[in-house]
Tab-separated table of C-alpha atoms and ligand atoms in Angstrom:
chain	number	residue	atom	x	y	z
H	88	MET	CA	0.105	0.426	-0.119
H	89	GLY	CA	1.600	3.292	-1.157
H	90	LEU	CA	1.570	6.587	1.486
H	91	GLN	CA	-1.388	8.245	-0.264
H	92	GLU	CA	-3.768	4.962	0.365
H	93	ARG	CA	-2.286	4.502	3.840
H	94	LEU	CA	-3.076	7.785	4.985
H	95	ALA	CA	-6.935	7.337	3.422
H	96	THR	CA	-7.226	4.626	5.264
H	97	ILE	CA	-5.930	6.420	8.388
H	98	GLU	CA	-8.462	9.024	7.740
H	99	GLN	CA	-11.207	6.746	7.193
H	100	ALA	CA	-10.649	5.137	10.756
H	101	PHE	CA	-10.027	8.324	12.314
H	102	ARG	CA	-13.378	9.341	11.080
H	103	ARG	CA	-15.037	6.436	12.249
H	104	THR	CA	-13.449	6.743	15.746
H	105	PHE	CA	-13.983	10.361	16.506
H	106	GLY	CA	-16.866	11.431	13.947
H	107	ASP	CA	-14.847	13.181	11.298
H	108	GLY	CA	-11.479	13.748	9.962
H	109	GLN	CA	-11.225	17.159	10.096
H	110	GLY	CA	-7.759	18.946	10.755
H	111	LEU	CA	-5.685	16.546	11.128
H	112	THR	CA	-1.627	16.731	11.599
H	113	ILE	CA	0.133	13.829	10.191
H	114	GLY	CA	3.546	12.234	10.999
H	115	ARG	CA	5.418	9.306	10.087
H	116	ALA	CA	8.446	7.534	11.930
H	117	PRO	CA	10.506	4.778	10.369
H	118	GLY	CA	11.344	1.191	12.303
H	119	ARG	CA	14.980	0.570	11.976
H	120	VAL	CA	17.838	-2.365	11.738
H	121	ASN	CA	20.882	-2.211	13.376
H	122	LEU	CA	23.945	-2.812	11.058
H	123	ILE	CA	26.481	-3.267	13.878
H	124	GLY	CA	27.320	-2.550	17.084
H	125	GLU	CA	25.220	-4.089	19.446
H	126	HIS	CA	24.098	-3.599	23.328
H	127	THR	CA	26.939	-0.867	23.053
H	128	ASP	CA	24.280	1.869	23.308
H	129	TYR	CA	23.655	1.824	26.843
H	130	ASN	CA	27.481	1.500	27.325
H	131	ASP	CA	28.289	4.942	26.007
H	132	GLY	CA	29.491	2.949	22.957
H	133	PHE	CA	29.063	3.007	19.422
H	134	ILE	CA	26.111	1.852	16.897
H	135	PHE	CA	25.596	1.877	13.210
H	136	PRO	CA	21.930	1.353	12.564
H	137	MET	CA	19.629	2.444	9.504
H	138	ALA	CA	16.099	3.603	9.315
H	139	ILE	CA	14.220	1.533	7.872
H	140	ASP	CA	11.434	1.332	4.769
H	141	PHE	CA	8.750	0.655	7.247
H	142	ASP	CA	6.975	3.097	9.329
H	143	ILE	CA	4.169	4.304	11.598
H	144	VAL	CA	2.065	6.782	10.515
H	145	MET	CA	0.061	8.626	13.341
H	146	ALA	CA	-2.735	10.981	12.827
H	147	ALA	CA	-3.976	13.592	15.272
H	148	ARG	CA	-5.522	16.779	16.844
H	149	LYS	CA	-6.499	18.717	19.595
H	150	ARG	CA	-10.090	18.397	21.663
H	151	SER	CA	-11.031	21.246	23.875
H	152	ASP	CA	-11.531	19.364	26.982
H	153	GLN	CA	-8.611	17.175	29.172
H	154	MET	CA	-9.553	13.968	27.590
H	155	VAL	CA	-6.702	11.910	25.447
H	156	LYS	CA	-8.161	9.167	22.836
H	157	ILE	CA	-5.637	6.968	20.976
H	158	HIS	CA	-6.891	4.628	18.614
H	159	ALA	CA	-4.665	1.617	17.112
H	160	VAL	CA	-6.005	1.087	13.667
H	161	ASP	CA	-4.096	-2.178	12.813
H	162	LEU	CA	-5.253	-3.598	16.510
H	163	GLY	CA	-9.056	-2.272	16.445
H	164	ARG	CA	-8.717	-1.081	19.690
H	165	THR	CA	-9.075	2.412	21.465
H	166	VAL	CA	-7.861	3.627	24.727
H	167	GLU	CA	-9.283	6.519	26.565
H	168	PHE	CA	-7.941	8.567	29.573
H	169	SER	CA	-7.427	11.605	31.272
H	170	LEU	CA	-5.324	14.572	31.807
H	171	MET	CA	-6.585	15.624	35.165
H	172	THR	CA	-5.152	12.664	36.671
H	173	PRO	CA	-1.730	11.471	36.908
H	174	LEU	CA	-0.965	8.969	33.933
H	175	THR	CA	-0.188	5.650	34.704
H	176	PRO	CA	0.756	2.636	32.519
H	177	ASP	CA	-2.099	0.544	31.201
H	178	ALA	CA	-1.540	-2.939	32.154
H	179	GLU	CA	-4.081	-4.374	29.529
H	180	GLU	CA	-3.580	-2.518	26.722
H	181	GLY	CA	0.480	-2.359	26.621
H	182	TRP	CA	0.559	-0.998	23.413
H	183	SER	CA	-0.697	2.308	24.427
H	184	ASN	CA	2.202	2.493	26.827
H	185	TYR	CA	4.474	3.855	23.903
H	186	PRO	CA	2.118	7.306	22.959
H	187	LYS	CA	1.173	7.727	26.623
H	188	GLY	CA	4.359	7.406	27.813
H	189	VAL	CA	5.668	10.245	26.018
H	190	LEU	CA	2.827	12.737	26.770
H	191	TRP	CA	3.811	11.742	30.438
H	192	ALA	CA	7.423	12.202	29.321
H	193	MET	CA	6.462	15.926	27.773
H	194	GLN	CA	4.378	16.273	31.289
H	195	GLN	CA	7.350	16.037	33.155
H	196	GLU	CA	9.542	18.062	31.405
H	197	GLY	CA	6.766	20.663	32.059
H	198	ALA	CA	4.516	20.608	28.900
H	199	ARG	CA	0.843	21.281	29.672
H	200	LEU	CA	-0.954	19.358	27.019
H	201	PRO	CA	-4.718	19.782	25.471
H	202	GLY	CA	-7.144	16.806	25.042
H	203	LEU	CA	-6.064	14.498	21.598
H	204	GLU	CA	-7.456	12.053	19.502
H	205	MET	CA	-4.900	10.507	17.829
H	206	ALA	CA	-4.972	7.568	15.440
H	207	PHE	CA	-1.892	5.606	13.904
H	208	SER	CA	-1.287	2.751	11.675
H	209	GLY	CA	2.177	0.648	10.577
H	210	THR	CA	3.973	-1.358	8.152
H	211	ILE	CA	6.407	-2.442	10.737
H	212	PRO	CA	6.237	-6.253	11.590
H	213	LEU	CA	5.280	-6.301	14.968
H	214	GLY	CA	7.656	-7.863	17.555
H	215	SER	CA	10.252	-8.484	15.016
H	216	GLY	CA	13.007	-6.363	16.706
H	217	LEU	CA	12.369	-3.658	14.402
H	218	SER	CA	11.377	-1.148	16.904
H	219	SER	CA	7.823	-0.551	16.043
H	220	SER	CA	7.596	0.844	19.501
H	221	ALA	CA	10.259	3.480	19.432
H	222	ALA	CA	8.901	4.515	15.805
H	223	LEU	CA	5.216	4.949	17.929
H	224	GLU	CA	6.941	7.165	20.382
H	225	VAL	CA	8.643	9.108	18.107
H	226	ALA	CA	5.491	9.539	15.833
H	227	THR	CA	3.625	10.511	18.770
H	228	ALA	CA	6.300	13.110	19.603
H	229	ILE	CA	6.213	15.019	16.686
H	230	VAL	CA	2.686	15.182	15.724
H	231	VAL	CA	2.270	16.142	19.392
H	232	GLN	CA	5.232	18.785	19.471
H	233	LYS	CA	3.728	20.207	16.310
H	234	LEU	CA	0.246	20.564	18.015
H	235	THR	CA	0.903	21.952	21.051
H	236	GLY	CA	4.189	24.197	20.277
H	237	PHE	CA	6.123	21.987	23.181
H	238	GLN	CA	9.740	22.627	22.071
H	239	SER	CA	12.426	20.396	22.035
H	240	ALA	CA	15.529	19.912	19.605
H	241	LEU	CA	15.839	16.239	18.186
H	242	PRO	CA	18.381	14.787	20.284
H	243	ALA	CA	16.901	15.823	23.282
H	244	LEU	CA	13.712	14.816	21.782
H	245	ALA	CA	14.855	10.997	21.141
H	246	ARG	CA	16.080	11.101	24.556
H	247	LEU	CA	12.194	11.977	25.780
H	248	CYS	CA	10.994	9.305	23.792
H	249	GLN	CA	14.082	6.880	25.361
H	250	ARG	CA	12.537	8.120	28.768
H	251	ALA	CA	8.873	7.477	28.106
H	252	GLU	CA	10.095	3.622	27.669
H	253	ASN	CA	12.703	3.448	30.829
H	254	ASP	CA	10.823	5.152	32.593
H	255	PHE	CA	6.990	4.591	32.050
H	256	VAL	CA	6.923	1.752	29.905
H	257	GLY	CA	9.967	-0.010	32.159
H	258	MET	CA	12.229	-1.386	29.260
H	259	ARG	CA	15.241	0.013	30.155
H	260	CYS	CA	16.596	0.529	26.285
H	261	GLY	CA	19.139	2.577	25.455
H	262	ILE	CA	19.256	5.698	22.763
H	263	MET	CA	19.603	3.685	19.424
H	264	ASP	CA	16.189	3.262	18.317
H	265	GLN	CA	14.544	6.458	19.243
H	266	PHE	CA	17.723	8.460	18.073
H	267	ILE	CA	17.637	6.569	14.430
H	268	SER	CA	13.893	6.798	14.127
H	269	LEU	CA	14.128	10.619	14.646
H	270	MET	CA	17.640	11.504	12.797
H	271	GLY	CA	17.721	8.748	9.775
H	272	GLU	CA	18.540	10.008	6.556
H	273	ARG	CA	17.893	8.553	2.966
H	274	GLY	CA	20.534	6.781	1.555
H	275	HIS	CA	22.880	6.787	4.938
H	276	ALA	CA	23.543	4.822	7.763
H	277	LEU	CA	24.233	7.054	11.255
H	278	PHE	CA	27.671	6.381	13.028
H	279	LEU	CA	26.250	7.675	16.513
H	280	ASP	CA	28.738	7.878	19.728
H	281	CYS	CA	26.304	7.418	22.355
H	282	ARG	CA	28.305	8.988	25.245
H	283	SER	CA	28.413	12.619	23.367
H	284	LEU	CA	25.354	11.890	20.535
H	285	SER	CA	27.612	13.548	18.368
H	286	TYR	CA	27.041	11.364	14.904
H	287	GLU	CA	28.310	10.852	11.190
H	288	GLN	CA	25.875	9.889	8.525
H	289	ILE	CA	27.853	7.620	6.438
H	290	PRO	CA	26.864	7.061	2.688
H	291	LEU	CA	25.404	3.316	2.370
H	292	GLN	CA	27.139	2.412	-0.933
H	293	LEU	CA	26.435	-1.120	-1.413
H	294	GLY	CA	26.815	-1.435	-5.127
H	295	THR	CA	25.642	-4.577	-5.738
H	296	TYR	CA	24.918	-5.696	-2.341
H	297	LYS	CA	21.901	-5.261	-0.279
H	298	ILE	CA	20.843	-5.208	3.398
H	299	LEU	CA	18.308	-8.185	3.738
H	300	ILE	CA	16.512	-8.300	6.766
H	301	CYS	CA	15.631	-12.095	7.480
H	302	GLN	CA	12.585	-12.571	10.611
H	303	SER	CA	12.973	-15.277	12.609
H	304	GLY	CA	9.041	-15.615	13.419
H	305	VAL	CA	10.788	-15.873	17.071
H	306	LYS	CA	10.308	-13.906	19.908
H	307	HIS	CA	10.836	-15.437	23.368
H	308	SER	CA	9.711	-14.488	26.532
H	309	LEU	CA	11.982	-12.984	29.406
H	310	VAL	CA	13.513	-10.343	26.531
H	311	ASP	CA	12.700	-7.153	28.671
H	312	SER	CA	14.009	-8.940	31.936
H	313	GLU	CA	17.198	-10.521	29.981
H	314	TYR	CA	17.591	-7.049	28.748
H	315	ASN	CA	17.802	-5.323	31.780
H	316	SER	CA	19.797	-8.034	33.438
H	317	ARG	CA	22.355	-7.564	30.685
H	318	ARG	CA	22.392	-4.379	31.922
H	319	GLU	CA	23.113	-4.792	35.195
H	320	GLN	CA	25.834	-7.033	34.376
H	321	CYS	CA	27.850	-4.586	32.474
H	322	GLU	CA	26.818	-1.942	35.415
H	323	THR	CA	28.901	-4.909	37.887
H	324	GLY	CA	31.848	-4.584	35.467
H	325	VAL	CA	31.886	-1.058	35.272
H	326	ARG	CA	32.424	-0.782	39.360
H	327	ILE	CA	34.731	-3.702	39.402
H	328	LEU	CA	36.861	-2.240	36.804
H	329	ALA	CA	36.740	1.130	38.275
H	330	GLU	CA	38.475	0.013	41.588
H	331	ARG	CA	41.424	-0.533	39.572
H	332	TYR	CA	40.955	2.440	36.861
H	333	PRO	CA	38.794	5.202	38.409
H	334	ALA	CA	38.535	6.723	35.142
H	335	VAL	CA	36.338	4.258	33.794
H	336	ARG	CA	32.804	5.680	33.558
H	337	ALA	CA	31.208	3.045	31.341
H	338	LEU	CA	32.597	0.162	29.045
H	339	ARG	CA	33.276	2.214	26.230
H	340	ASP	CA	36.585	3.310	28.286
H	341	VAL	CA	37.922	-0.079	28.963
H	342	THR	CA	40.143	-1.989	26.641
H	343	VAL	CA	40.583	-5.537	26.399
H	344	GLU	CA	43.808	-5.152	28.122
H	345	MET	CA	42.713	-3.550	31.154
H	346	LEU	CA	39.882	-6.038	31.131
H	347	ASN	CA	42.437	-8.616	31.541
H	348	ASN	CA	43.936	-7.311	34.135
H	349	CYS	CA	40.799	-7.480	36.355
H	350	GLU	CA	39.728	-11.022	34.925
H	351	ASN	CA	40.258	-12.762	38.362
H	352	ARG	CA	37.981	-9.953	39.846
H	353	LEU	CA	34.922	-10.386	37.578
H	354	SER	CA	32.598	-13.771	37.275
H	355	LEU	CA	32.934	-15.080	34.184
H	356	VAL	CA	29.640	-13.967	33.264
H	357	VAL	CA	30.233	-10.452	33.999
H	358	TYR	CA	34.037	-11.336	31.737
H	359	LYS	CA	32.020	-12.073	28.806
H	360	ARG	CA	29.467	-9.404	28.951
H	361	CYS	CA	32.334	-6.688	29.062
H	362	LEU	CA	34.099	-8.641	26.385
H	363	HIS	CA	31.496	-8.460	23.655
H	364	VAL	CA	31.031	-4.992	24.472
H	365	ILE	CA	34.490	-3.838	24.261
H	366	THR	CA	35.364	-5.659	21.001
H	367	GLU	CA	31.816	-4.345	19.285
H	368	ASN	CA	32.952	-0.822	20.104
H	369	GLU	CA	36.115	-1.663	17.959
H	370	ARG	CA	33.997	-3.705	15.314
H	371	VAL	CA	31.927	-0.752	14.721
H	372	LEU	CA	34.577	1.793	14.329
H	373	LYS	CA	36.728	-0.666	12.168
H	374	SER	CA	33.385	-0.808	10.015
H	375	ILE	CA	33.073	2.702	9.458
H	376	GLN	CA	36.853	2.246	8.358
H	377	ALA	CA	35.841	-0.791	5.817
H	378	LEU	CA	32.781	1.273	4.042
H	379	LYS	CA	34.808	4.497	3.857
H	380	ALA	CA	37.339	2.466	1.815
H	381	GLY	CA	34.716	0.413	0.357
H	382	ASP	CA	35.717	-2.692	1.402
H	383	LEU	CA	32.680	-4.739	2.119
H	384	VAL	CA	34.180	-8.564	2.020
H	385	ALA	CA	35.806	-6.677	5.530
H	386	PHE	CA	32.789	-5.050	6.653
H	387	GLY	CA	30.655	-8.374	6.029
H	388	GLU	CA	33.504	-10.471	8.161
H	389	LEU	CA	32.992	-7.909	11.129
H	390	ILE	CA	29.440	-8.520	10.792
H	391	ASN	CA	30.155	-12.040	11.132
H	392	GLN	CA	32.103	-11.677	14.116
H	393	SER	CA	29.356	-9.436	16.271
H	394	HIS	CA	26.949	-12.105	15.903
H	395	ASP	CA	29.793	-14.504	17.440
H	396	SER	CA	30.228	-12.550	20.173
H	397	LEU	CA	26.618	-11.993	20.823
H	398	ARG	CA	26.021	-15.785	20.499
H	399	ASP	CA	29.092	-16.926	22.888
H	400	PHE	CA	30.025	-14.119	25.357
H	401	TYR	CA	26.649	-12.043	25.412
H	402	GLU	CA	24.296	-14.893	24.937
H	403	VAL	CA	21.247	-13.133	23.355
H	404	SER	CA	21.183	-15.299	20.614
H	405	CYS	CA	18.733	-17.965	20.399
H	406	GLU	CA	18.869	-21.666	18.764
H	407	GLU	CA	16.412	-20.255	15.340
H	408	VAL	CA	18.516	-17.165	14.928
H	409	ASP	CA	21.815	-19.351	15.226
H	410	LEU	CA	20.212	-21.447	12.474
H	411	LEU	CA	19.295	-18.520	10.174
H	412	VAL	CA	22.866	-17.145	10.146
H	413	GLU	CA	24.272	-20.622	9.772
H	414	LEU	CA	22.157	-20.836	6.795
H	415	ALA	CA	22.764	-17.443	5.350
H	416	ARG	CA	26.587	-17.886	5.643
H	417	GLU	CA	26.579	-20.690	3.229
H	418	VAL	CA	24.579	-18.892	0.767
H	419	PRO	CA	27.443	-18.023	-1.966
H	420	GLY	CA	27.088	-13.794	-1.986
H	421	VAL	CA	26.746	-13.681	1.670
H	422	LEU	CA	29.066	-11.795	2.676
H	423	GLY	CA	27.904	-11.263	6.759
H	424	ALA	CA	24.794	-12.332	8.852
H	425	ARG	CA	23.962	-11.554	12.206
H	426	ILE	CA	21.564	-11.166	14.756
H	427	THR	CA	20.165	-7.518	15.254
H	428	GLY	CA	18.589	-5.770	17.694
H	429	GLY	CA	17.971	-6.874	21.374
H	430	GLY	CA	17.986	-10.637	20.840
H	431	PHE	CA	16.371	-13.504	21.874
H	432	GLY	CA	14.696	-14.200	18.769
H	433	GLY	CA	13.660	-11.317	15.997
H	434	CYS	CA	15.451	-10.346	12.904
H	435	THR	CA	19.053	-11.165	11.361
H	436	VAL	CA	20.575	-8.554	9.200
H	437	ASN	CA	22.361	-9.824	5.844
H	438	LEU	CA	24.956	-8.072	3.879
H	439	ILE	CA	23.917	-9.905	0.424
H	440	ARG	CA	24.836	-9.747	-3.572
H	441	ALA	CA	21.608	-8.649	-4.962
H	442	ASP	CA	21.417	-11.457	-7.369
H	443	ALA	CA	21.692	-14.275	-4.519
H	444	VAL	CA	18.863	-12.923	-2.809
H	445	ARG	CA	16.535	-15.536	-4.827
H	446	ASP	CA	18.979	-18.295	-3.580
H	447	PHE	CA	18.918	-16.975	0.310
H	448	ILE	CA	15.007	-17.334	-0.064
H	449	GLY	CA	15.141	-20.487	-1.705
H	450	TYR	CA	17.662	-22.232	0.579
H	451	VAL	CA	17.321	-20.266	3.794
H	452	LEU	CA	13.908	-20.254	4.196
H	453	SER	CA	12.802	-23.702	3.457
H	454	LYS	CA	16.104	-25.136	5.282
H	455	TYR	CA	14.666	-22.721	8.251
H	456	LYS	CA	10.879	-24.126	7.863
H	457	GLU	CA	12.512	-27.874	7.514
H	458	GLU	CA	13.884	-27.569	10.792
H	459	THR	CA	11.704	-25.664	12.819
H	460	GLY	CA	8.668	-25.604	11.442
H	461	ILE	CA	8.438	-21.574	11.126
H	462	GLU	CA	8.017	-19.665	8.053
H	463	ALA	CA	10.838	-16.932	8.003
H	464	ARG	CA	10.017	-13.977	6.426
H	465	VAL	CA	12.366	-11.367	4.427
H	466	TYR	CA	12.660	-7.690	3.950
H	467	LEU	CA	14.985	-5.810	1.583
H	468	SER	CA	15.243	-2.275	2.636
H	469	THR	CA	17.249	0.808	1.522
H	470	ALA	CA	18.157	3.391	3.957
H	471	ALA	CA	15.152	5.172	4.797
H	472	GLY	CA	14.934	8.823	6.188
H	473	GLY	CA	13.827	9.828	9.537
H	474	ALA	CA	10.297	11.007	11.031
H	475	GLU	CA	8.724	13.416	9.237
H	476	LEU	CA	5.414	15.720	9.501
H	477	ILE	CA	3.194	14.855	6.245
H	478	GLN	CA	0.532	16.489	4.439
H	479	ASN	CA	-1.237	15.031	1.749
H	480	GLY	CA	1.384	12.442	1.459
H	481	VAL	CA	3.606	15.572	0.955
H	482	ASN	CA	6.722	15.621	2.950
H	483	ASN	CA	5.893	18.677	5.318
H	484	ASN	CA	9.355	19.386	6.967
K	702	LIG	C1	17.121	-2.572	22.028
K	702	LIG	C2	17.088	-1.356	22.482
K	702	LIG	C3	18.430	-0.828	21.927
K	702	LIG	C4	19.737	-1.355	22.192
K	702	LIG	C5	19.650	-2.647	21.713
K	702	LIG	C6	20.415	-3.574	21.415
K	702	LIG	O1	16.523	-2.502	20.526
K	702	LIG	O2	15.831	-0.753	22.663
K	702	LIG	O3	18.409	0.693	22.856
K	702	LIG	O4	20.568	-1.537	23.811
K	702	LIG	O5	18.504	-3.332	21.980
K	702	LIG	O6	21.546	-2.882	20.976
């Protein structure tokens, strides 16, 4: 479905739910795939994601009272709450906590919000690890910002959305997903220093190669609790390393040599977690160099190493995803394959020669189905642009 059609569908749903579709402010925010730099963002490290061609479109307008009504078009659900009482998470309608959390975070920053009517719909496969939740937060943020005049510069708006997820939803995610959804640039992947938030848009010149996303169809439970426990293990590592090296504030400040000097003070688990983060930061830096030099083979090799480290040291992969990665690496023309995102299922990201995509689909998907009984899906995405306001299908920014 093209953008015009999607806008028409949302407008229609808006009319059905709220009586008419007049005076809408509309915005879209993309999902993302992280090319390399996994579980480094909350360690003050480096990441290299790109925005994808799948997004969430949000339409909204003000109300004259203090009620907020949010309609999830794809779920056919609506929630309502009043701004007169403090906002609290909704245990039943989990999806609503992302937009609600953004409103909450704006209030925390002193915004006096009006009542709102909102409806959204998306093309990002849900629960796939392609950041549909961050896209929903960011779409909410830019539309409500436009409607209410609440002002926040772009990096600060990413932080605000992250706070919504950390402190309202209760997932201690880093800055990656919100940042790339806001700041993505067409044709580029974003190299971000998560400590300073300084960034460089790197042209993704892949020649005859493509970025192929493969969805495992698996989402293991406990993702959030495992994620939060990885963060704690990193924090434990930092505490112990800082006893010997007082300048260490985050794993970003640690080298493999420093880590090895403290090995006997760290549990094996904490050692492995730290080793992943430290080497992953190095791999991001090397990837940027490789891309700038046009060396896709080296980039693919780093992608492979990233997966192996996430599997063996950070232990956030799972059997199904490991299988997808192994199968992918057997396909001639695949330069690199790895798990992407938080882990425990979700997607792999593959650097693949365009003319090998057909073989990938033929071989990997059928072998995977044979061994797991699950249908994996494949998406090809170019590097998309970041969040923007749209009116009648026209970019309004
Ligand atoms: C999730 C989080 C991100 C990041 C990744 C792992 O997607 O939302 O902040 O930590 O996991 O790299």
